[in-house]
Amino acid sequence: GPIETTDPVTIRSVARLLHRLHSAPEVPGTFDLPSVIEDYISTAKRFNVTHPGQLGEALKFSGEIVNAIERCSRVSAPCHNDLIAANFLQGKDRLYLLDWEYAGMGDPYVDLGNCAVNFCMDEAGCRALMESYLGREPSPSEMAQLHLLRVLSDLREAMWSYVQVGISTLDVDFHAYGMKHLERFLDNAKSDSLNTWLGAVGA
């Protein structure tokens, strides 16, 4: 059945499942988050979608995040890249991960950050996720990488939404959905925490 995203036992199971996935043999395809965001922006422009005025400011912050993340050598591992709660299924004795449309080789922290934002994890939830994933206490640098990619996940979701504004035939207000994620990205990017995390990567 569906999973309970705030349940500590579930978070531990999810973390262990992601660890198994990220330790699996190489898979076809790649998923590079900064490139994906750029692709979404150019695709939306091709469909004559008007991006919000805050996009320039958002890209300045995303550039800072990407530069900080790249101070640590990145690992390439099989990643799912769409870790919404609905893509997890709790079986009788194990947890299943569904919908592999975005899967490819990528940065495990992109998966971890995507999971953390989609599960609306607070600091304690993020720490529990990392402890179970690593099998030990996370370092300040590891927590910072999780948080930065958790924040950046919202910019990806916002830019995906603007592509949908151009191409989707669904009766969904993708513009409003995109603005919600863009505003949350900017709120997090302007918080005092961001500078702390930027400074902690690789320290």
N, CA, C and O of each residue as an XYZ file, in Angstrom:
812
protein
N       0.815     -1.197      0.000
C       0.000      0.000      0.000
C       0.856      1.258      0.000
O       2.079      1.177     -0.121
N       0.215      2.439      0.137
C       0.964      3.700      0.167
C       1.849      3.784      1.410
O       1.597      3.107      2.407
N       2.870      4.605      1.344
C       3.784      4.716      2.483
C       3.463      5.961      3.301
O       2.864      6.917      2.809
N       3.878      5.921      4.560
C       3.684      7.040      5.491
C       5.005      7.801      5.559
O       5.962      7.341      6.183
N       5.054      8.977      4.909
C       6.339      9.663      4.710
C       6.942     10.237      5.988
O       8.132     10.553      6.015
N       6.147     10.377      7.041
C       6.698     10.947      8.281
C       7.114      9.857      9.270
O       7.657     10.156     10.333
N       6.862      8.609      8.923
C       7.155      7.503      9.832
C       8.655      7.191      9.826
O       9.216      6.898      8.770
N       9.313      7.251     10.998
C      10.767      7.003     11.053
C      11.171      5.638     10.489
O      12.224      5.509      9.865
N      10.332      4.622     10.709
C      10.642      3.282     10.184
C      10.635      3.310      8.653
O      11.489      2.704      8.006
N       9.664      4.019      8.091
C       9.585      4.153      6.626
C      10.811      4.881      6.088
O      11.400      4.464      5.090
N      11.195      5.976      6.756
C      12.357      6.753      6.299
C      13.612      5.875      6.293
O      14.431      5.955      5.378
N      13.752      5.038      7.326
C      14.911      4.131      7.371
C      14.864      3.134      6.208
O      15.884      2.863      5.575
N      13.667      2.589      5.929
C      13.519      1.629      4.819
C      13.829      2.285      3.482
O      14.496      1.696      2.632
N      13.340      3.514      3.300
C      13.592      4.262      2.065
C      15.094      4.494      1.901
O      15.640      4.314      0.813
N      15.757      4.894      2.988
C      17.204      5.160      2.944
C      17.975      3.906      2.546
O      18.899      3.968      1.735
N      17.589      2.770      3.119
C      18.290      1.516      2.798
C      18.038      1.101      1.342
O      18.931      0.591      0.665
N      16.807      1.331      0.876
C      16.475      1.018     -0.519
C      17.314      1.879     -1.474
O      17.829      1.386     -2.477
N      17.442      3.174     -1.147
C      18.247      4.069     -1.988
C      19.717      3.660     -1.962
O      20.407      3.732     -2.979
N      20.189      3.233     -0.798
C      21.585      2.790     -0.702
C      21.823      1.575     -1.602
O      22.851      1.477     -2.273
N      20.853      0.651     -1.606
C      20.967     -0.528     -2.485
C      20.964     -0.114     -3.955
O      21.760     -0.610     -4.752
N      20.063      0.798     -4.302
C      19.982      1.281     -5.685
C      21.301      1.925     -6.110
O      21.819      1.654     -7.193
N      21.834      2.786     -5.235
C      23.050      3.535     -5.580
C      24.300      2.647     -5.594
O      25.360      3.069     -6.056
N      24.168      1.421     -5.089
C      25.287      0.461     -5.110
C      25.141     -0.538     -6.258
O      25.986     -1.417     -6.425
N      24.076     -0.409     -7.047
C      23.785     -1.370     -8.124
C      24.713     -1.139     -9.323
O      25.353     -0.092     -9.422
N      24.782     -2.119    -10.234
C      25.612     -1.949    -11.440
C      25.106     -0.809    -12.327
O      23.969     -0.353    -12.205
N      25.978     -0.374    -13.209
C      25.676      0.759    -14.093
C      24.405      0.511    -14.916
O      24.122     -0.616    -15.322
N      23.652      1.584    -15.150
C      22.438      1.510    -15.977
C      22.604      2.453    -17.173
O      23.453      3.344    -17.140
N      21.795      2.267    -18.240
C      21.903      3.192    -19.379
C      21.387      4.586    -19.029
O      20.571      4.747    -18.121
N      21.865      5.575    -19.749
C      21.349      6.940    -19.578
C      22.024      7.685    -18.446
O      22.623      7.081    -17.557
N      21.921      9.008    -18.486
C      22.468      9.845    -17.411
C      21.419     10.866    -17.005
O      20.515     11.197    -17.772
N      21.559     11.353    -15.786
C      20.678     12.405    -15.283
C      21.555     13.396    -14.532
O      21.981     13.139    -13.405
N      21.821     14.538    -15.175
C      22.649     15.582    -14.561
C      21.731     16.756    -14.245
O      21.237     17.422    -15.155
N      21.502     17.011    -12.963
C      20.470     17.973    -12.559
C      20.651     19.365    -13.174
O      19.683     19.901    -13.713
N      21.854     19.983    -13.123
C      21.989     21.313    -13.736
C      21.638     21.312    -15.227
O      21.018     22.253    -15.722
N      22.040     20.245    -15.946
C      21.723     20.152    -17.383
C      20.224     19.991    -17.602
O      19.659     20.563    -18.534
N      19.583     19.206    -16.734
C      18.133     18.988    -16.848
C      17.393     20.311    -16.673
O      16.464     20.613    -17.422
N      17.809     21.100    -15.679
C      17.170     22.403    -15.442
C      17.342     23.297    -16.674
O      16.387     23.936    -17.115
N      18.554     23.342    -17.227
C      18.804     24.150    -18.443
C      17.950     23.670    -19.615
O      17.404     24.478    -20.367
N      17.838     22.352    -19.764
C      17.021     21.790    -20.861
C      15.559     22.193    -20.712
O      14.901     22.547    -21.691
N      15.056     22.137    -19.481
C      13.658     22.524    -19.248
C      13.439     23.995    -19.614
O      12.426     24.351    -20.216
N      14.401     24.843    -19.243
C      14.267     26.283    -19.533
C      14.229     26.508    -21.047
O      13.383     27.250    -21.546
N      15.149     25.862    -21.776
C      15.185     26.095    -23.231
C      13.971     25.470    -23.922
O      13.469     26.019    -24.903
N      13.495     24.322    -23.416
C      12.301     23.697    -24.008
C      11.083     24.592    -23.824
O      10.301     24.780    -24.757
N      10.919     25.146    -22.623
C       9.779     26.040    -22.364
C       9.839     27.258    -23.288
O       8.817     27.703    -23.811
N      11.049     27.789    -23.481
C      11.194     28.952    -24.382
C      10.800     28.581    -25.810
O      10.176     29.372    -26.516
N      11.172     27.371    -26.225
C      10.813     26.913    -27.580
C       9.297     26.879    -27.773
O       8.794     27.104    -28.874
N       8.586     26.597    -26.693
C       7.119     26.578    -26.750
C       6.520     27.936    -26.363
O       5.336     28.045    -26.042
N       7.371     28.964    -26.403
C       6.924     30.351    -26.149
C       6.286     30.552    -24.777
O       5.389     31.378    -24.611
N       6.758     29.792    -23.807
C       6.288     29.991    -22.428
C       7.071     31.159    -21.837
O       8.295     31.217    -21.958
N       6.368     32.080    -21.204
C       7.035     33.209    -20.549
C       7.451     32.782    -19.146
O       6.613     32.425    -18.319
N       8.754     32.825    -18.890
C       9.237     32.483    -17.549
C       8.996     33.658    -16.609
O       8.982     34.807    -17.051
N       8.807     33.387    -15.321
C       8.600     34.475    -14.362
C       9.843     35.354    -14.230
O      10.960     34.916    -14.505
N       9.633     36.590    -13.807
C      10.721     37.554    -13.674
C      11.799     37.130    -12.694
O      12.937     37.591    -12.782
N      11.447     36.248    -11.753
C      12.419     35.825    -10.720
C      13.422     34.803    -11.240
O      14.324     34.402    -10.503
N      13.284     34.370    -12.503
C      14.141     33.278    -12.976
C      15.623     33.650    -12.937
O      16.457     32.831    -12.549
N      15.958     34.886    -13.339
C      17.363     35.307    -13.333
C      17.981     35.196    -11.952
O      19.096     34.699    -11.791
N      17.243     35.666    -10.959
C      17.710     35.588     -9.566
C      17.851     34.123     -9.132
O      18.816     33.756     -8.461
N      16.888     33.306     -9.520
C      16.925     31.883     -9.155
C      18.162     31.204     -9.742
O      18.796     30.383     -9.079
N      18.502     31.547    -10.985
C      19.655     30.913    -11.636
C      20.977     31.360    -11.022
O      21.961     30.621    -11.052
N      20.999     32.564    -10.468
C      22.201     33.016     -9.746
C      22.431     32.115     -8.522
O      23.548     31.667     -8.262
N      21.346     31.864     -7.780
C      21.457     30.993     -6.599
C      21.793     29.558     -6.999
O      22.605     28.904     -6.344
N      21.169     29.066     -8.077
C      21.434     27.678     -8.468
C      22.894     27.527     -8.904
O      23.508     26.484     -8.676
N      23.450     28.572     -9.535
C      24.871     28.548     -9.901
C      25.763     28.429     -8.682
O      26.751     27.693     -8.696
N      25.415     29.156     -7.617
C      26.196     29.080     -6.366
C      26.115     27.679     -5.765
O      27.110     27.143     -5.277
N      24.917     27.094     -5.808
C      24.733     25.747     -5.252
C      25.568     24.739     -6.040
O      26.275     23.920     -5.452
N      25.486     24.800     -7.366
C      26.222     23.845     -8.213
C      27.731     24.002     -8.015
O      28.450     23.006     -7.935
N      28.213     25.236     -7.936
C      29.650     25.465     -7.702
C      30.101     24.874     -6.375
O      31.173     24.275     -6.288
N      29.278     25.043     -5.336
C      29.632     24.505     -4.013
C      29.659     22.981     -4.044
O      30.592     22.359     -3.536
N      28.636     22.388     -4.639
C      28.532     20.927     -4.708
C      29.752     20.336     -5.419
O      30.249     19.275     -5.042
N      30.225     21.038     -6.451
C      31.333     20.497     -7.249
C      32.686     20.611     -6.546
O      33.697     20.137     -7.064
N      32.706     21.237     -5.373
C      33.947     21.231     -4.571
C      34.240     19.828     -4.046
O      35.388     19.500     -3.746
N      33.204     19.003     -3.936
C      33.398     17.603     -3.540
C      33.348     16.753     -4.799
O      32.534     16.997     -5.689
N      34.228     15.745     -4.873
C      34.174     14.896     -6.066
C      32.833     14.164     -6.068
O      32.442     13.580     -5.058
N      32.133     14.194     -7.198
C      30.807     13.602     -7.304
C      30.914     12.140     -7.716
O      31.757     11.768     -8.533
N      30.056     11.331     -7.144
C      29.971      9.913     -7.493
C      28.875      9.768     -8.547
O      27.869     10.476     -8.491
N      29.058      8.868     -9.498
C      27.990      8.567    -10.454
C      27.450      7.178    -10.148
O      28.196      6.199    -10.150
N      26.149      7.098     -9.883
C      25.517      5.838     -9.490
C      24.138      5.747    -10.142
O      23.599      6.763    -10.582
N      23.560      4.542    -10.211
C      22.189      4.439    -10.713
C      21.238      5.210     -9.791
O      21.203      4.967     -8.585
N      20.473      6.135    -10.365
C      19.549      6.962     -9.584
C      18.151      6.889    -10.184
O      17.990      6.651    -11.381
N      17.154      7.093     -9.351
C      15.749      7.025     -9.766
C      15.258      8.382    -10.274
O      14.620      8.470    -11.323
N      15.565      9.437     -9.513
C      15.330     10.834     -9.916
C      13.868     11.290     -9.919
O      13.558     12.351    -10.461
N      12.977     10.511     -9.329
C      11.576     10.954     -9.216
C      10.970     10.366     -7.948
O      10.003      9.605     -7.992
N      11.567     10.741     -6.812
C      11.233     10.074     -5.551
C      10.069     10.747     -4.824
O      10.213     11.250     -3.710
N       8.911     10.741     -5.490
C       7.694     11.183     -4.810
C       7.130      9.990     -4.040
O       7.386      8.837     -4.387
N       6.365     10.280     -2.997
C       5.829      9.211     -2.140
C       5.032      8.191     -2.952
O       5.071      6.996     -2.661
N       4.306      8.668     -3.975
C       3.455      7.774     -4.779
C       4.261      6.746     -5.571
O       3.701      5.760     -6.049
N       5.570      6.965     -5.715
C       6.404      6.006     -6.444
C       6.999      4.932     -5.535
O       7.762      4.079     -5.989
N       6.646      4.978     -4.251
C       7.038      3.910     -3.323
C       5.806      3.070     -3.009
O       4.709      3.600     -2.830
N       5.995      1.775     -2.946
C       4.890      0.880     -2.612
C       5.354     -0.056     -1.509
O       6.371     -0.736     -1.648
N       4.606     -0.088     -0.415
C       4.961     -0.962      0.699
C       4.345     -2.334      0.464
O       3.127     -2.494      0.539
N       5.187     -3.324      0.179
C       4.705     -4.694      0.022
C       4.623     -5.365      1.384
O       4.839     -4.730      2.416
N       4.311     -6.648      1.377
C       4.143     -7.362      2.651
C       5.442     -7.372      3.453
O       5.442     -7.156      4.665
N       6.547     -7.625      2.755
C       7.808     -7.730      3.493
C       8.917     -6.859      2.920
O      10.064     -6.956      3.356
N       8.593     -6.011      1.948
C       9.632     -5.129      1.409
C       9.011     -3.902      0.748
O       7.809     -3.838      0.491
N       9.883     -2.936      0.485
C       9.479     -1.673     -0.130
C       9.831     -1.729     -1.619
O      10.923     -2.157     -1.992
N       8.901     -1.296     -2.455
C       9.140     -1.288     -3.909
C       9.214      0.147     -4.415
O       8.572      1.047     -3.873
N      10.007      0.343     -5.462
C      10.154      1.655     -6.092
C       9.628      1.536     -7.523
O      10.081      0.689     -8.293
N       8.662      2.397     -7.870
C       7.978      2.322     -9.166
C       8.390      3.485    -10.067
O       9.045      4.426     -9.618
N       8.002      3.413    -11.339
C       8.089      4.516    -12.303
C       9.530      4.994    -12.519
O       9.986      5.950    -11.893
N      10.226      4.306    -13.415
C      11.657      4.543    -13.631
C      11.925      5.436    -14.834
O      13.003      5.377    -15.426
N      10.953      6.260    -15.196
C      11.029      7.101    -16.398
C      12.272      8.002    -16.421
O      12.862      8.214    -17.480
N      12.668      8.531    -15.258
C      13.794      9.486    -15.202
C      15.110      8.829    -14.789
O      16.121      9.513    -14.632
N      15.102      7.513    -14.613
C      16.277      6.829    -14.062
C      17.484      6.948    -14.988
O      17.346      7.030    -16.208
N      18.659      6.956    -14.385
C      19.913      7.001    -15.134
C      21.063      7.165    -14.163
O      20.854      7.275    -12.955
N      22.272      7.183    -14.687
C      23.442      7.390    -13.843
C      23.491      8.855    -13.417
O      23.346      9.756    -14.243
N      23.695      9.079    -12.137
C      23.724     10.452    -11.649
C      24.276     10.541    -10.238
O      24.855      9.587     -9.718
N      24.090     11.688     -9.637
C      24.611     11.994     -8.304
C      23.630     11.468     -7.248
O      22.483     11.913     -7.206
N      24.064     10.526     -6.393
C      23.163     10.000     -5.366
C      22.524     11.089     -4.505
O      21.395     10.931     -4.039
N      23.243     12.196     -4.292
C      22.688     13.268     -3.458
C      21.498     13.956     -4.131
O      20.665     14.556     -3.451
N      21.415     13.872     -5.454
C      20.239     14.405     -6.152
C      19.010     13.578     -5.763
O      17.943     14.134     -5.501
N      19.162     12.246     -5.727
C      18.071     11.375     -5.267
C      17.714     11.669     -3.814
O      16.540     11.805     -3.470
N      18.728     11.767     -2.969
C      18.481     11.993     -1.536
C      17.776     13.329     -1.311
O      16.834     13.415     -0.523
N      18.236     14.371     -2.007
C      17.617     15.690     -1.874
C      16.199     15.707     -2.399
O      15.317     16.333     -1.811
N      15.977     15.010     -3.519
C      14.651     14.909     -4.123
C      13.685     14.200     -3.174
O      12.538     14.617     -3.014
N      14.159     13.137     -2.555
C      13.353     12.404     -1.577
C      13.020     13.297     -0.383
O      11.872     13.349      0.059
N      14.023     13.996      0.134
C      13.824     14.844      1.322
C      12.797     15.939      1.065
O      11.956     16.210      1.922
N      12.855     16.575     -0.112
C      11.907     17.664     -0.394
C      10.512     17.101     -0.641
O       9.523     17.689     -0.204
N      10.421     15.969     -1.336
C       9.103     15.402     -1.633
C       8.422     14.823     -0.402
O       7.194     14.776     -0.332
N       9.216     14.384      0.565
C       8.653     13.877      1.820
C       8.470     15.006      2.843
O       8.047     14.765      3.974
N       8.796     16.247      2.431
C       8.694     17.421      3.325
C       9.431     17.182      4.639
O       8.912     17.482      5.714
N      10.647     16.640      4.547
C      11.408     16.311      5.759
C      11.934     17.565      6.439
O      12.439     18.480      5.787
N      11.808     17.591      7.764
C      12.448     18.640      8.559
C      13.899     18.215      8.824
O      14.362     17.189      8.324
N      14.595     19.017      9.611
C      16.018     18.737      9.880
C      16.203     17.336     10.466
O      17.122     16.612     10.082
N      15.321     16.958     11.402
C      15.435     15.634     12.039
C      15.210     14.525     11.012
O      15.903     13.507     11.033
N      14.246     14.720     10.119
C      13.976     13.733      9.074
C      15.147     13.594      8.125
O      15.516     12.484      7.740
N      15.738     14.729      7.744
C      16.905     14.725      6.846
C      18.074     13.988      7.493
O      18.780     13.216      6.844
N      18.258     14.241      8.773
C      19.369     13.594      9.492
C      19.128     12.080      9.592
O      20.047     11.281      9.412
N      17.877     11.705      9.883
C      17.532     10.275      9.982
C      17.741      9.579      8.636
O      18.240      8.455      8.580
N      17.355     10.258      7.557
C      17.551      9.710      6.207
C      19.033      9.451      5.961
O      19.415      8.378      5.493
N      19.866     10.444      6.281
C      21.302     10.324      6.018
C      21.966      9.284      6.918
O      22.841      8.541      6.472
N      21.551      9.233      8.184
C      22.141      8.245      9.107
C      21.856      6.827      8.621
O      22.744      5.975      8.618
N      20.608      6.579      8.209
C      20.251      5.237      7.734
C      20.915      4.936      6.395
O      21.304      3.798      6.131
N      21.041      5.955      5.557
C      21.651      5.770      4.233
C      23.143      5.457      4.371
O      23.653      4.538      3.731
N      23.834      6.227      5.208
C      25.287      6.066      5.352
C      25.664      4.954      6.330
O      26.770      4.417      6.276
N      24.731      4.615      7.224
C      25.037      3.644      8.270
C      25.926      4.218      9.354
O      26.582      3.482     10.091
N      25.943      5.544      9.447
C      26.747      6.246     10.458
C      26.255      7.685     10.539
O      25.382      8.110      9.782
N      26.839      8.417     11.472
C      26.529      9.845     11.624
C      27.027     10.622     10.389
O      28.198     10.497     10.033
N      26.173     11.415      9.730
C      26.656     12.193      8.582
C      27.553     13.351      9.017
O      27.371     13.913     10.097
N      28.507     13.698      8.182
C      29.369     14.859      8.463
C      28.613     16.141      8.115
O      27.624     16.088      7.384
N      29.066     17.300      8.629
C      28.438     18.570      8.230
C      28.446     18.765      6.710
O      27.486     19.297      6.153
N      29.515     18.342      6.039
C      29.582     18.467      4.579
C      28.514     17.600      3.906
O      27.869     18.034      2.952
N      28.332     16.384      4.403
C      27.317     15.487      3.819
C      25.910     16.041      4.031
O      25.077     15.983      3.127
N      25.644     16.575      5.217
C      24.329     17.180      5.471
C      24.124     18.399      4.573
O      23.027     18.622      4.062
N      25.182     19.184      4.385
C      25.075     20.383      3.542
C      24.768     20.002      2.096
O      23.957     20.653      1.437
N      25.419     18.941      1.603
C      25.156     18.500      0.223
C      23.711     18.040      0.067
O      23.063     18.335     -0.937
N      23.210     17.316      1.069
C      21.800     16.902      1.039
C      20.894     18.130      0.975
O      19.994     18.203      0.139
N      21.138     19.091      1.863
C      20.260     20.266      1.933
C      20.316     21.089      0.652
O      19.281     21.548      0.169
N      21.502     21.282      0.097
C      21.622     22.089     -1.122
C      20.889     21.434     -2.290
O      20.245     22.120     -3.084
N      20.983     20.115     -2.396
C      20.298     19.437     -3.503
C      18.811     19.261     -3.210
O      18.008     19.130     -4.133
N      18.446     19.258     -1.943
C      17.020     19.300     -1.564
C      16.416     20.625     -2.040
O      15.327     20.648     -2.614
N      17.129     21.723     -1.797
C      16.665     23.056     -2.209
C      16.596     23.141     -3.741
O      15.613     23.630     -4.298
N      17.655     22.656     -4.419
C      17.719     22.760     -5.880
C      16.628     21.929     -6.558
O      16.213     22.234     -7.676
N      16.171     20.886     -5.881
C      15.103     20.041     -6.425
C      13.850     20.860     -6.750
O      13.147     20.561     -7.715
N      13.574     21.882     -5.953
C      12.401     22.729     -6.208
C      12.544     23.526     -7.502
O      11.553     23.767     -8.192
N      13.769     23.939     -7.836
C      13.961     24.687     -9.084
C      13.719     23.767    -10.282
O      13.124     24.176    -11.280
N      14.184     22.528    -10.174
C      13.894     21.546    -11.231
C      12.382     21.385    -11.400
O      11.876     21.406    -12.522
N      11.666     21.225    -10.292
C      10.215     21.012    -10.355
C       9.522     22.224    -10.979
O       8.588     22.080    -11.768
N       9.991     23.422    -10.615
C       9.417     24.652    -11.179
C       9.638     24.700    -12.686
O       8.710     24.995    -13.440
N      10.859     24.414    -13.128
C      11.160     24.507    -14.561
C      10.461     23.401    -15.356
O      10.070     23.617    -16.503
N      10.301     22.223    -14.754
C       9.504     21.150    -15.375
C       8.069     21.644    -15.595
O       7.460     21.374    -16.630
N       7.545     22.370    -14.607
C       6.165     22.867    -14.692
C       5.986     23.821    -15.858
O       4.956     23.797    -16.533
N       6.998     24.673    -16.102
C       6.871     25.631    -17.209
C       6.929     24.927    -18.563
O       6.344     25.408    -19.533
N       7.629     23.792    -18.639
C       7.558     22.976    -19.858
C       6.121     22.478    -20.044
O       5.580     22.502    -21.150
N       5.512     22.025    -18.933
C       4.130     21.523    -19.013
C       3.155     22.615    -19.449
O       2.184     22.338    -20.154
N       3.413     23.859    -19.031
C       2.572     24.984    -19.472
C       2.532     25.004    -21.001
O       1.492     25.271    -21.603
N       3.686     24.715    -21.620
C       3.786     24.754    -23.077
C       3.232     23.533    -23.776
O       2.698     23.644    -24.880
N       3.348     22.353    -23.150
C       3.039     21.118    -23.897
C       1.862     20.316    -23.360
O       1.294     19.507    -24.094
N       1.482     20.514    -22.106
C       0.495     19.610    -21.505
C      -0.924     19.908    -21.976
O      -1.298     21.063    -22.180
N      -1.700     18.849    -22.142
C      -3.128     19.002    -22.459
C      -3.980     18.712    -21.218
O      -5.209     18.713    -21.289
N      -3.326     18.468    -20.098
C      -4.062     18.188    -18.857
C      -4.684     19.464    -18.304
O      -4.175     20.566    -18.511
N      -5.784     19.292    -17.606
C      -6.462     20.432    -16.983
C      -5.832     20.703    -15.618
O      -6.454     20.497    -14.576
N      -4.596     21.164    -15.649
C      -3.838     21.437    -14.421
C      -3.239     22.831    -14.557
O      -2.756     23.201    -15.627
N      -3.271     23.602    -13.475
C      -2.658     24.938    -13.507
C      -1.162     24.797    -13.237
O      -0.697     25.032    -12.122
N      -0.417     24.412    -14.270
C       1.023     24.196    -14.103
C       1.754     25.499    -13.805
O       2.823     25.491    -13.194
N       1.178     26.618    -14.237
C       1.818     27.904    -13.960
C       1.847     28.154    -12.452
O       2.875     28.539    -11.895
N       0.710     27.932    -11.803
C       0.627     28.127    -10.342
C       1.520     27.122     -9.615
O       2.187     27.461     -8.637
N       1.524     25.884    -10.105
C       2.351     24.837     -9.500
C       3.828     25.222     -9.614
O       4.595     25.068     -8.663
N       4.215     25.723    -10.784
C       5.598     26.146    -10.992
C       5.985     27.301    -10.089
O       7.076     27.316     -9.518
N       5.079     28.278     -9.961
C       5.365     29.437     -9.094
C       5.542     29.009     -7.645
O       6.403     29.531     -6.937
N       4.723     28.056     -7.208
C       4.815     27.578     -5.819
C       6.223     27.033     -5.553
O       6.830     27.330     -4.524
N       6.727     26.234     -6.491
C       8.059     25.636     -6.303
C       9.172     26.664     -6.479
O      10.186     26.611     -5.784
N       8.981     27.598     -7.407
C       9.995     28.638     -7.606
C      10.092     29.521     -6.365
O      11.189     29.879     -5.936
N       8.950     29.869     -5.796
C       8.956     30.722     -4.598
C       9.570     29.991     -3.413
O      10.292     30.591     -2.617
N       9.284     28.689     -3.295
C       9.887     27.934     -2.192
C      11.401     27.840     -2.395
O      12.165     27.941     -1.436
N      11.832     27.645     -3.648
C      13.270     27.625     -3.934
C      13.909     28.942     -3.505
O      14.942     28.944     -2.835
N      13.300     30.060     -3.889
C      13.877     31.377     -3.569
C      13.857     31.645     -2.068
O      14.804     32.219     -1.530
N      12.785     31.235     -1.385
C      12.731     31.401      0.082
C      13.899     30.674      0.734
O      14.576     31.223      1.603
N      14.133     29.424      0.303
C      15.241     28.646      0.868
C      16.591     29.227      0.474
O      17.524     29.250      1.277
N      16.690     29.702     -0.777
C      17.959     30.242     -1.280
C      18.348     31.521     -0.550
O      19.531     31.830     -0.406
N      17.336     32.268     -0.087
C      17.613     33.536      0.602
C      17.726     33.362      2.111
O      17.954     34.335      2.830
N      17.569     32.140      2.596
C      17.630     31.920      4.046
C      19.084     31.938      4.517
O      20.004     31.695      3.736
N      19.273     32.226      5.791
C      20.630     32.221      6.369
C      21.276     30.845      6.243
O      22.495     30.721      6.121
N      20.429     29.811      6.275
C      20.960     28.442      6.214
C      21.756     28.205      4.942
O      22.740     27.465      4.954
N      21.336     28.834      3.836
C      21.998     28.544      2.559
C      23.494     28.835      2.644
O      24.310     28.022      2.210
N      23.856     29.989      3.200
C      25.282     30.330      3.292
C      26.037     29.358      4.182
O      27.193     29.029      3.917
N      25.374     28.898      5.243
C      25.986     27.896      6.128
C      26.282     26.625      5.338
O      27.378     26.070      5.423
N      25.288     26.170      4.566
C      25.475     24.943      3.777
C      26.522     25.134      2.690
O      27.350     24.252      2.462
N      26.491     26.285      2.014
C      27.487     26.545      0.958
C      28.900     26.467      1.531
O      29.815     25.945      0.895
N      29.059     27.000      2.748
C      30.379     27.009      3.387
C      30.807     25.654      3.917
O      32.000     25.380      4.054
N      29.818     24.793      4.219
C      30.134     23.505      4.865
C      30.556     22.424      3.872
O      31.188     21.442      4.263
N      30.213     22.590      2.592
C      30.528     21.543      1.603
C      32.039     21.409      1.451
O      32.736     22.372      1.128
N      32.528     20.199      1.688
C      33.954     19.933      1.521
C      34.815     20.433      2.661
O      36.033     20.253      2.649
N      34.180     21.069      3.661
C      34.974     21.632      4.777
C      35.419     20.527      5.725
O      36.092     20.801      6.718
